[in-house]
Short mmCIF file of C-alpha atoms and ligand atoms in Angstrom, two decimals:
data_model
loop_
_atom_site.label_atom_id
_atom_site.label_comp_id
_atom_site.label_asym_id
_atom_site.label_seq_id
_atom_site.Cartn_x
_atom_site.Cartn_y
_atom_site.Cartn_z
CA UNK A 234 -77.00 76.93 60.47
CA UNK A 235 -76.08 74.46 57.45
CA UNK A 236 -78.41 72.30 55.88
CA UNK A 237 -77.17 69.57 53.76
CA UNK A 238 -78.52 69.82 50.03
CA UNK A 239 -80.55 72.78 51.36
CA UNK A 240 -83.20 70.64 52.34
CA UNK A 241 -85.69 72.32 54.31
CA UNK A 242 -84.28 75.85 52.91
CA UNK A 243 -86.76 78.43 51.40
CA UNK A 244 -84.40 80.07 48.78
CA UNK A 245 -86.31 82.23 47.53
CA UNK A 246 -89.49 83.11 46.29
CA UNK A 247 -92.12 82.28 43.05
CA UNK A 248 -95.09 82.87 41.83
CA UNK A 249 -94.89 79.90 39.38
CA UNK A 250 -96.20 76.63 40.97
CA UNK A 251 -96.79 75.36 44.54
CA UNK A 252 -94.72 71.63 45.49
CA UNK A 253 -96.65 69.93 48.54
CA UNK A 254 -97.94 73.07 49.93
CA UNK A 255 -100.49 71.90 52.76
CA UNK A 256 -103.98 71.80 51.46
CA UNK A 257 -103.19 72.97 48.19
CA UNK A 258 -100.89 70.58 46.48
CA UNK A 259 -98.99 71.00 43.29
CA UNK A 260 -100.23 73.97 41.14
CA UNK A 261 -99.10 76.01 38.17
CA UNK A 262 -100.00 79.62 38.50
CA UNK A 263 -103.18 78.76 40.65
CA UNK A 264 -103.75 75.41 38.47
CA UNK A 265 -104.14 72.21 40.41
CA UNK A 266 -102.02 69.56 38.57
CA UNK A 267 -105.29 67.19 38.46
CA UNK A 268 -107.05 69.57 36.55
CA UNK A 269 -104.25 70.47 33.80
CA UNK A 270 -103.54 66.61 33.61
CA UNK A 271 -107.52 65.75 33.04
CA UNK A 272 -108.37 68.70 30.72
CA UNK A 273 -105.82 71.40 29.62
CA UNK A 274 -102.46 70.30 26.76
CA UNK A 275 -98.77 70.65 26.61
CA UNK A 276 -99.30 73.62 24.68
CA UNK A 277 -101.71 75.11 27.05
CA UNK A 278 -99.40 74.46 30.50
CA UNK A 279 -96.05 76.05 28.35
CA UNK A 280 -98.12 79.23 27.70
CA UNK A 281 -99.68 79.36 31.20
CA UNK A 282 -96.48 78.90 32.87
CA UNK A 283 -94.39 81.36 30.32
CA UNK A 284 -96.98 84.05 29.69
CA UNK A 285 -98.82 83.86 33.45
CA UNK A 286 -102.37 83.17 31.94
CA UNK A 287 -103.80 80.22 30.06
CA UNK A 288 -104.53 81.37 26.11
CA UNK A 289 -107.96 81.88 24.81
CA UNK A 290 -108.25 79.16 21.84
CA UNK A 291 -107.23 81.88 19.52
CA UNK A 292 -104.11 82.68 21.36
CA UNK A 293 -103.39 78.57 21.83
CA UNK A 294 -104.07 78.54 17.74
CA UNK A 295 -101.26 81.53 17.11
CA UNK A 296 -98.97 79.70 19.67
CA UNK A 297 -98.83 76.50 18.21
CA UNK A 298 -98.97 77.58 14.87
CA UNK A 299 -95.63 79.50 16.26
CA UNK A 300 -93.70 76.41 17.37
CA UNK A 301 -94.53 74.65 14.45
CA UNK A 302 -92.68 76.84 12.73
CA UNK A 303 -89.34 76.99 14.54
CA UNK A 304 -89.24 72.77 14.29
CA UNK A 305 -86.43 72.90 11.67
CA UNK A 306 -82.69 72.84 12.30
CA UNK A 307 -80.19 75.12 10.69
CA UNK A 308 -77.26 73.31 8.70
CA UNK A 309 -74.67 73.64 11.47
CA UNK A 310 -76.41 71.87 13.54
CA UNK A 311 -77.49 68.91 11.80
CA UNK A 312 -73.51 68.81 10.62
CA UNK A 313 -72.93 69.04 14.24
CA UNK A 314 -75.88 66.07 15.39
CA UNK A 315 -74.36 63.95 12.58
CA UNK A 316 -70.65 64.24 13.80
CA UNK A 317 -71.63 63.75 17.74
CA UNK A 318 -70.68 60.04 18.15
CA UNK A 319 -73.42 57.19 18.38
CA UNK A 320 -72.72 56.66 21.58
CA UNK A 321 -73.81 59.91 23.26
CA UNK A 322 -76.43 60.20 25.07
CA UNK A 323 -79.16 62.11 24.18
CA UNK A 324 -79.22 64.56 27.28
CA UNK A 325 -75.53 65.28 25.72
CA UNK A 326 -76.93 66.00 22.50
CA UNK A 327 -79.60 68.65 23.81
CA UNK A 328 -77.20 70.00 26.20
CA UNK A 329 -74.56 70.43 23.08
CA UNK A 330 -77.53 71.25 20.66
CA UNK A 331 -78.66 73.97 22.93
CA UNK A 332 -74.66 75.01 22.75
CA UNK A 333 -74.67 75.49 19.64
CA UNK A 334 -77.81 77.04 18.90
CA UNK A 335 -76.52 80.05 21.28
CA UNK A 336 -74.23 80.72 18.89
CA UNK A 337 -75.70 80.44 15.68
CA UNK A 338 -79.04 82.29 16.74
CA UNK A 339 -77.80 84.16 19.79
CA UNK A 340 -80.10 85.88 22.29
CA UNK A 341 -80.38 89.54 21.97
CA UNK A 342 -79.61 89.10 18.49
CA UNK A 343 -82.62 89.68 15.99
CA UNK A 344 -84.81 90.67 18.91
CA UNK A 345 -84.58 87.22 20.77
CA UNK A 346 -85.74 86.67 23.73
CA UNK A 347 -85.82 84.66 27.15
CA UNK A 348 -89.45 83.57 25.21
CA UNK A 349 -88.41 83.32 21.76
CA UNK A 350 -85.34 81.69 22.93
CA UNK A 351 -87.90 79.35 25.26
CA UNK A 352 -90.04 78.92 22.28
CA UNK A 353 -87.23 77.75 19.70
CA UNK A 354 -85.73 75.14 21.89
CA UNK A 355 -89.20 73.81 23.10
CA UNK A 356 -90.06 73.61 19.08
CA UNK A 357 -86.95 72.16 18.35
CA UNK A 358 -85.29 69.51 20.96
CA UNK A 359 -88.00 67.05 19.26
CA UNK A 360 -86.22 67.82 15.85
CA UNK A 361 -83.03 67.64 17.36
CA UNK A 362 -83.24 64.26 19.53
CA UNK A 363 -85.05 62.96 16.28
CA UNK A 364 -82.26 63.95 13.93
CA UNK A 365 -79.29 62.40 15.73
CA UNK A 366 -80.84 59.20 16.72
CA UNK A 367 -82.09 58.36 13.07
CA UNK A 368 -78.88 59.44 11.87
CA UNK A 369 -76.99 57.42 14.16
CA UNK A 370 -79.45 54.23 14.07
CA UNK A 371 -80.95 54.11 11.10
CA UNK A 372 -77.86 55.75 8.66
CA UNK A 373 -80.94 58.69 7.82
CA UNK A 374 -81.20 62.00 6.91
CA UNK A 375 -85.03 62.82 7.76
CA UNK A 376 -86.75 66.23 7.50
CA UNK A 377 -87.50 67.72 10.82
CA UNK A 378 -90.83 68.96 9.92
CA UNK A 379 -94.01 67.49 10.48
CA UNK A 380 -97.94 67.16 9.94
CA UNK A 381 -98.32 66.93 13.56
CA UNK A 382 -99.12 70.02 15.61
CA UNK A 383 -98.13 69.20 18.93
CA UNK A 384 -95.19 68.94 20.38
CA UNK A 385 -95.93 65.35 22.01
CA UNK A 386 -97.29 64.24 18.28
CA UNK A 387 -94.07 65.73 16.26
CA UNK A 388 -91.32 64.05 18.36
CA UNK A 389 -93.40 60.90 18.00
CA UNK A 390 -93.54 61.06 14.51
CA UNK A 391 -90.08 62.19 13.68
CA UNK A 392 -88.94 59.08 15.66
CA UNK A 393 -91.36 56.42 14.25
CA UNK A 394 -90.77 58.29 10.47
CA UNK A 395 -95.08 57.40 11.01
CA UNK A 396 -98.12 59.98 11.97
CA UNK A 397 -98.17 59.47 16.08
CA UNK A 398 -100.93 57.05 17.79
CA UNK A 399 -103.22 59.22 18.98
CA UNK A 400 -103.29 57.51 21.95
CA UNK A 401 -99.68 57.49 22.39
CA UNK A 402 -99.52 61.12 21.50
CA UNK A 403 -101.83 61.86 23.67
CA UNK A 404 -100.52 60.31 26.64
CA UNK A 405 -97.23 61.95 26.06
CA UNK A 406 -98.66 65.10 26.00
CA UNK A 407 -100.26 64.09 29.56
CA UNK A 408 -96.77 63.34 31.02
CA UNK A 409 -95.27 67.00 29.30
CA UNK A 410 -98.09 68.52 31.22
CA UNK A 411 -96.83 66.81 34.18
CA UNK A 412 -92.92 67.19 33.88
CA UNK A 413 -93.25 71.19 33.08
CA UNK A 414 -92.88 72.61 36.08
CA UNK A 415 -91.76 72.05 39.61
CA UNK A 416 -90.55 75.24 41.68
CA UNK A 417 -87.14 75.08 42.88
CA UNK A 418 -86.05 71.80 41.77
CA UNK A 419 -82.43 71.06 41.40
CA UNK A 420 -82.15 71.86 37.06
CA UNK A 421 -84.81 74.78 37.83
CA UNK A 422 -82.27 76.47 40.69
CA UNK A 423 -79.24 75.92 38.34
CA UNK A 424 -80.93 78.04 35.76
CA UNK A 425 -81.92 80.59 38.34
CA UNK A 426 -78.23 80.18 39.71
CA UNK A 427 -77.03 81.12 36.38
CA UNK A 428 -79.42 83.30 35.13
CA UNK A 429 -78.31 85.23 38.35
CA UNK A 430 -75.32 86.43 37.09
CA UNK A 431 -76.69 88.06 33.73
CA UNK A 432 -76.39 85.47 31.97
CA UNK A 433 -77.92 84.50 28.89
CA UNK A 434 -80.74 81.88 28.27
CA UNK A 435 -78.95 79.52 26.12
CA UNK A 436 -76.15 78.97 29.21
CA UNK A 437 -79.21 78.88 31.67
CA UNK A 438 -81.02 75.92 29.62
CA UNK A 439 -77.88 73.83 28.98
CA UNK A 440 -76.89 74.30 32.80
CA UNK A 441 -80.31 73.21 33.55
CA UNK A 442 -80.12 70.11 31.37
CA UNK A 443 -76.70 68.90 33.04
CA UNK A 444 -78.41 68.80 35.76
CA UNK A 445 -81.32 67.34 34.98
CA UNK A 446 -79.13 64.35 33.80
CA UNK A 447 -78.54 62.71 37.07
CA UNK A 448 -80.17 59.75 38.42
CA UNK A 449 -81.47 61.45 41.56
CA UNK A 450 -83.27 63.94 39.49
CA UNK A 451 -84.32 63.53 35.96
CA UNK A 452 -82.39 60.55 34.98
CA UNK A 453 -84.07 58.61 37.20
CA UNK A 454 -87.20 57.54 34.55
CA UNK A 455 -84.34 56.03 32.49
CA UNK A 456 -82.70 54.57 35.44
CA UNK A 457 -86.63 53.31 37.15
CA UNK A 458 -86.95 51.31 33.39
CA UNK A 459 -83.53 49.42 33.81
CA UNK A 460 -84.31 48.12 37.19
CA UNK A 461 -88.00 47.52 35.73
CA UNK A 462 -86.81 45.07 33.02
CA UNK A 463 -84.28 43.86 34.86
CA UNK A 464 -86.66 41.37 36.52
CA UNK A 465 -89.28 38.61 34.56
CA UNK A 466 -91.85 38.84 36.86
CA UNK A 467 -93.25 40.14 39.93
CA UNK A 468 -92.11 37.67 42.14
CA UNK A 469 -88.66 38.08 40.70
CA UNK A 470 -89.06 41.62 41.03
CA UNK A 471 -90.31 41.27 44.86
CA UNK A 472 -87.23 39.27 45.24
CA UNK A 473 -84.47 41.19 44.04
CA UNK A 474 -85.96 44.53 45.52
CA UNK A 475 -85.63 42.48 49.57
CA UNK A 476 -82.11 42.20 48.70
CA UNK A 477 -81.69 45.42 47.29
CA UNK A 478 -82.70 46.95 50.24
CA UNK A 479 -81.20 44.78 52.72
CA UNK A 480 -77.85 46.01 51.02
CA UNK A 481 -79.38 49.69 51.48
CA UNK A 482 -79.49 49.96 47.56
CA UNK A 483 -81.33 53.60 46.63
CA UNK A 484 -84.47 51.99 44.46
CA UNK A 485 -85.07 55.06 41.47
CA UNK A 486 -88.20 56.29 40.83
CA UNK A 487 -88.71 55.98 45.07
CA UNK A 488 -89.06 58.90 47.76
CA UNK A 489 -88.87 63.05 46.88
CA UNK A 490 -87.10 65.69 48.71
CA UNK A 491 -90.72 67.58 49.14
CA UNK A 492 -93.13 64.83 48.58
CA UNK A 493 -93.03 62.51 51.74
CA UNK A 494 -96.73 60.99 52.08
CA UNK A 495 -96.89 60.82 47.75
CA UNK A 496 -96.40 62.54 44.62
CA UNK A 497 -99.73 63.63 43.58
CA UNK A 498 -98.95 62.93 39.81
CA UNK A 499 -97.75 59.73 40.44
CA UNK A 500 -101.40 58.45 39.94
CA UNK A 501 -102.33 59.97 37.50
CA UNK A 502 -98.93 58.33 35.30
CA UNK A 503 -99.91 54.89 36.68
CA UNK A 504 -103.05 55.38 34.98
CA UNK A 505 -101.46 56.48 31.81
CA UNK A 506 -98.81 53.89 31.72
CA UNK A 507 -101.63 50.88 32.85
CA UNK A 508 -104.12 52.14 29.91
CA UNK A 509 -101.15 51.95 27.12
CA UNK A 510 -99.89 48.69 28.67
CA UNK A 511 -103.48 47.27 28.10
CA UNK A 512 -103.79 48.81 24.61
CA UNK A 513 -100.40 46.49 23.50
CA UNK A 514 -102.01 43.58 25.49
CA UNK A 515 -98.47 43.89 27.21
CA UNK A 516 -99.15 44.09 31.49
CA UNK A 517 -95.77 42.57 31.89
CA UNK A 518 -94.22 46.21 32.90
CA UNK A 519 -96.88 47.71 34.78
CA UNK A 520 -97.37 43.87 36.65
CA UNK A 521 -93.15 44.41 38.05
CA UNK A 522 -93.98 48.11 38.84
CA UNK A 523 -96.82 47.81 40.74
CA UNK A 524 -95.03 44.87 42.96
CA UNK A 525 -92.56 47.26 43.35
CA UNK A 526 -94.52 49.71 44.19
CA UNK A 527 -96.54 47.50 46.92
CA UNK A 528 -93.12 46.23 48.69
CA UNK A 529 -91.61 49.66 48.56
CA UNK A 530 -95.17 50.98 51.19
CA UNK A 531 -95.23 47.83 52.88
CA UNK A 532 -91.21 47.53 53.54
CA UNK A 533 -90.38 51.70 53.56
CA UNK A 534 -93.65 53.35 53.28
CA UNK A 535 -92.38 54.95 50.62
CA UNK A 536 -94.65 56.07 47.22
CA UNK A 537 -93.48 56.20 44.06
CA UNK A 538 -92.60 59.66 42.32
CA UNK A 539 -93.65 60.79 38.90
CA UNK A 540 -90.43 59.35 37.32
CA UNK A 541 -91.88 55.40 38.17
CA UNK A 542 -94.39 54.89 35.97
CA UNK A 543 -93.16 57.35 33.28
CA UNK A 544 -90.65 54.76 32.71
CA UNK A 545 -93.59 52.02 31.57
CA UNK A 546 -95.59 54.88 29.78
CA UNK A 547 -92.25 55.88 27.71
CA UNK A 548 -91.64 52.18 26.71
CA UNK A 549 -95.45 51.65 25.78
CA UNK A 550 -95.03 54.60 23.80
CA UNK A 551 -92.00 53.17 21.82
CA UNK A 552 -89.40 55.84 23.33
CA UNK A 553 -86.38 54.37 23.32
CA UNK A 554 -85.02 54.32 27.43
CA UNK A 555 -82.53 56.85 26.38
CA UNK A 556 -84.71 59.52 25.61
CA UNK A 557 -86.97 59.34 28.72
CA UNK A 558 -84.88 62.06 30.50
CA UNK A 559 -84.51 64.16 27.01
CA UNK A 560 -88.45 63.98 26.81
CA UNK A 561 -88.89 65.60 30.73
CA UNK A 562 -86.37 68.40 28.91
CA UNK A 563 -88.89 69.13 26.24
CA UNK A 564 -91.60 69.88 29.04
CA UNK A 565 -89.40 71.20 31.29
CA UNK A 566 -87.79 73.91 29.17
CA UNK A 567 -91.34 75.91 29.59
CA UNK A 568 -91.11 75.92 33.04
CA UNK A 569 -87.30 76.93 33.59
CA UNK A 570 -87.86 79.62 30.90
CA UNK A 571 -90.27 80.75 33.34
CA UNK A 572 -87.81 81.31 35.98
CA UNK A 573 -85.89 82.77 34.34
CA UNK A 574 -88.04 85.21 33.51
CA UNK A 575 -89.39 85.87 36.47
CA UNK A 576 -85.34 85.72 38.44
CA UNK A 577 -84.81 88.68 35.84
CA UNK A 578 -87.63 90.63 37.26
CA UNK A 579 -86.54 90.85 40.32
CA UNK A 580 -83.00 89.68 40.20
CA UNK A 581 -80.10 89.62 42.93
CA UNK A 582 -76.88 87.88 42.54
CA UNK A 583 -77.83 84.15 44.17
CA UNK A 584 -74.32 83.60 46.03
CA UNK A 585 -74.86 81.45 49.22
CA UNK A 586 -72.29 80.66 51.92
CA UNK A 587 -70.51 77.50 53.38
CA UNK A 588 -69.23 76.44 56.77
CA UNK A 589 -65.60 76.04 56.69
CA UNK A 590 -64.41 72.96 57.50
CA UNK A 591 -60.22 72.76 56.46
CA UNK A 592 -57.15 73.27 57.59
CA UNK A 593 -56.43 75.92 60.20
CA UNK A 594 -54.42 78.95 59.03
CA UNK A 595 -51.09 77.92 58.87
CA UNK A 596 -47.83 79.43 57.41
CA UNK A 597 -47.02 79.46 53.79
CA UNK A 598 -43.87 77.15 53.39
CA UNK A 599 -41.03 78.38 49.96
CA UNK A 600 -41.19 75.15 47.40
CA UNK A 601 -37.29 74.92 47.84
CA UNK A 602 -37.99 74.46 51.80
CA UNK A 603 -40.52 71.93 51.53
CA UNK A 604 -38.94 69.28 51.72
N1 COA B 1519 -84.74 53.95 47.78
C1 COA B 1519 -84.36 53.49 48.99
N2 COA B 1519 -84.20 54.28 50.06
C2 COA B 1519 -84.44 55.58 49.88
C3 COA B 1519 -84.82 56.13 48.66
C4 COA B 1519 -84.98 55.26 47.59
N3 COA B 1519 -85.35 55.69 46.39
N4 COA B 1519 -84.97 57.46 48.79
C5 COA B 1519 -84.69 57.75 50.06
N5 COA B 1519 -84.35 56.61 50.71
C6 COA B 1519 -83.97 56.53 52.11
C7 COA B 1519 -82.60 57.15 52.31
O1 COA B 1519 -81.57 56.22 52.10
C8 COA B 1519 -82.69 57.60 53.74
O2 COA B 1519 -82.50 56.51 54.57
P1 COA B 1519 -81.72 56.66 55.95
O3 COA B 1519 -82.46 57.70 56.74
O4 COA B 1519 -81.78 55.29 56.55
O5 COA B 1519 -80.34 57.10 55.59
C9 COA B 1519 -84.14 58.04 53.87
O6 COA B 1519 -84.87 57.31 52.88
C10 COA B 1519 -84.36 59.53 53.68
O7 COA B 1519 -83.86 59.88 52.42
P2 COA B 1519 -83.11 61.23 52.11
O8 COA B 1519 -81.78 60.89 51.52
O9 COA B 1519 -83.13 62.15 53.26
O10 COA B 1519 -84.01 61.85 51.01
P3 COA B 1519 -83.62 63.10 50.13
O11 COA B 1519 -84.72 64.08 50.31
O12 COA B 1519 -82.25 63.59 50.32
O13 COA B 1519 -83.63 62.43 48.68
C11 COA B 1519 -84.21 61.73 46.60
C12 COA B 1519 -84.64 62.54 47.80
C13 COA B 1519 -85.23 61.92 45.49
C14 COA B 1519 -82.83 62.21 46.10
C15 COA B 1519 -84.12 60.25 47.00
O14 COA B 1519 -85.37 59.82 47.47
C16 COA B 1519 -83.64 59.37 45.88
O15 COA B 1519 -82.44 59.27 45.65
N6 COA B 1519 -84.58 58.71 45.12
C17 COA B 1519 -84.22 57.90 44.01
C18 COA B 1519 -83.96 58.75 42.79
C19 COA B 1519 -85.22 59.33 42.23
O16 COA B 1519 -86.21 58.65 42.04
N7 COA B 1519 -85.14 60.61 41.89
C20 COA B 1519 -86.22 61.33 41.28
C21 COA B 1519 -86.81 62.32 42.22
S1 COA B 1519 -88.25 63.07 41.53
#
């Protein structure tokens, strides 16, 4: 029996987080999502889901003092982010950072590790995405190190070239919680895919961001902002999104492969992006989503998933639209590090198998008699 996209298919199995389990919802490592969103940080989550336990405050102390340190960017590949043209995108440049950080600090090298090697690009991607684009835009060289000690405060500040908002920082941080992990997602089964074959971490990561890239999976909280502030206003918005799905047009941001009655951190986004909207005194945003968001249940019955309202957090936050798929990255690398991990534990070659559907056999015809 086939299944297209292998919906429906249990591939394997995980002790990292539940996806829409009945009764039990979306968890990391026993956590319910509502509870790591309301109380726990980035930090927190990327130890939880890497190490299997949340840290005591001494161990959360010793880990961020840890990725603090690894922030900076060797020579290479600042040479390298400055001679990547303008006009890549920024999932390129973490997929080519990644690249060449395999090869400049290679894994098994120096002791490194699926962690350490988790650790350096979660400490670094901010540096990284920071580097390029204020190279590229703003003709600077900046130093990639910080007085900020998270993760969601550091990119923040590298970008600005200002000490984060705290309330900005903070709601990033809230959206890294909520982008780390998400079982067997399509980036999270390409890293298992490849780390199936004994391959390193480095190739694992950058497969994982390549994949991450496309609209029907990461790239969709860039691609939910362009049709976002495409319209002026909610009845515009109402307007265009009739036709759009009178032609059949896929609306981003809409409908899950797992999720079919709602994504349970879609809320708690909406709340982030509607509190930083009315910080700016800017509801113009959040006004078009949630229109969009009210024809798309009244005309599909179809919710919004966590990429939606990311899209209005991000741009309340001052990230350009660019980086909104880099930033899930940054969160996500803690929770494909963990599968990889745990696929080494227990691994077996993953090598599925397809329904043939060509030509018959037929006989092999000489070039010169081909006619
Ligand atoms: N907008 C409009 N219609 C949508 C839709 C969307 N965002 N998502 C699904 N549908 C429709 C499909 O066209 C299909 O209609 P049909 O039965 O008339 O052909 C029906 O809903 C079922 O969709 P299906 O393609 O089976 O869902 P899937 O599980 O394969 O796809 C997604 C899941 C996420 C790929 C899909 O919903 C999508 O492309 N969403 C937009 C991209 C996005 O937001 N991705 C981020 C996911 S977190």
């Amino acid at each position: 029996m086939t299944s297209s996209g292998l919906n429906g298919i249990t591939a394997g199995s995980s002790g990292i987080s539940t996806v829409g389990q009945e009764g039990v919802g979306l968890t990391y490592r026993g956590y319910s999502i509502t509870d790591l969103a309301a109380d726990s940080t980035f930090e927190e989550v990327a130890y939880l889901l890497i190490y299997g336990k949340l840290p005591s405050q001494q161990q959360l102390d010793a880990y961020k003092k840890k990725l603090s340190g690894m922030r900076a960017l060797p020579d290479a590949l600042k040479n390298l982010l400055e001679a990547l043209p303008a006009s890549t995108h920024p999932m390129d440049v973490l997929r080519t950072g990644t690249s060449l950080l395999g090869t400049l600090e290679s894994e098994g090298e120096g002791g490194r590790t699926a962690v350490s090697v988790g650790d350096r690009l979660t400490a670094s991607f901010g540096s990284m995405l920071a580097y390029w684009y204020r190279f590229h835009s703003r003709n600077e060289r900046i130093e990639t190190e910080s007085d900020e000690d998270t993760v969601a405060g550091h990119f923040l500040s590298l970008m600005s070239g200002k000490p984060a908002d705290p309330l900005k920082r903070d709601a990033l941080d809230t959206t890294l919680v909520l982008y780390a992990e998400h079982e067997f997602n399509a980036s999270t089964f390409a890293a298992r895919v490849i780390t199936s074959t004994l391959s390193d971490t480095y190739s694992a990561i950058a497969g994982a961001i390549g994949a991450l890239r496309g609209p029907l999976h990461g790239g969709a909280n860039e691609a939910a902002m362009e049709l976002v502030s495409s319209f002026d206003s909610p009845r515009d918005a109402e307007k265009s999104l009739m036709h759009m799905l009178a032609a059949r047009r896929l609306v981003m941001g809409f409908g899950h492969r797992v999720y079919k009655n709602g994504d349970p951190r879609s809320p708690i986004v909406k709340e982030l992006a509607k509190r930083l909207s009315e910080s700016a005194g800017n509801m113009s945003y959040f006004d078009i989503s949630e229109r969009l968001e009210e024809v798309m249940m009244r005309e599909k019955g179809m919710f919004p998933n966590l990429d939606f309202y990311a899209a209005t957090a991000y741009h309340m936050c001052g990230i350009p639209t660019a980086m909104f798929t880099p930033v899930f990255v940054i969160a996500r690398t803690s929770g494909w590090i963990a599968h990889v991990i745990e696929q080494r534990g227990d691994n077996k070659l993953i090598r599925p198998l397809s329904d043939y559907t060509g030509p018959e056999p037929r006989a092999y015809v000489l070039v010169a008699e081909r006619g």
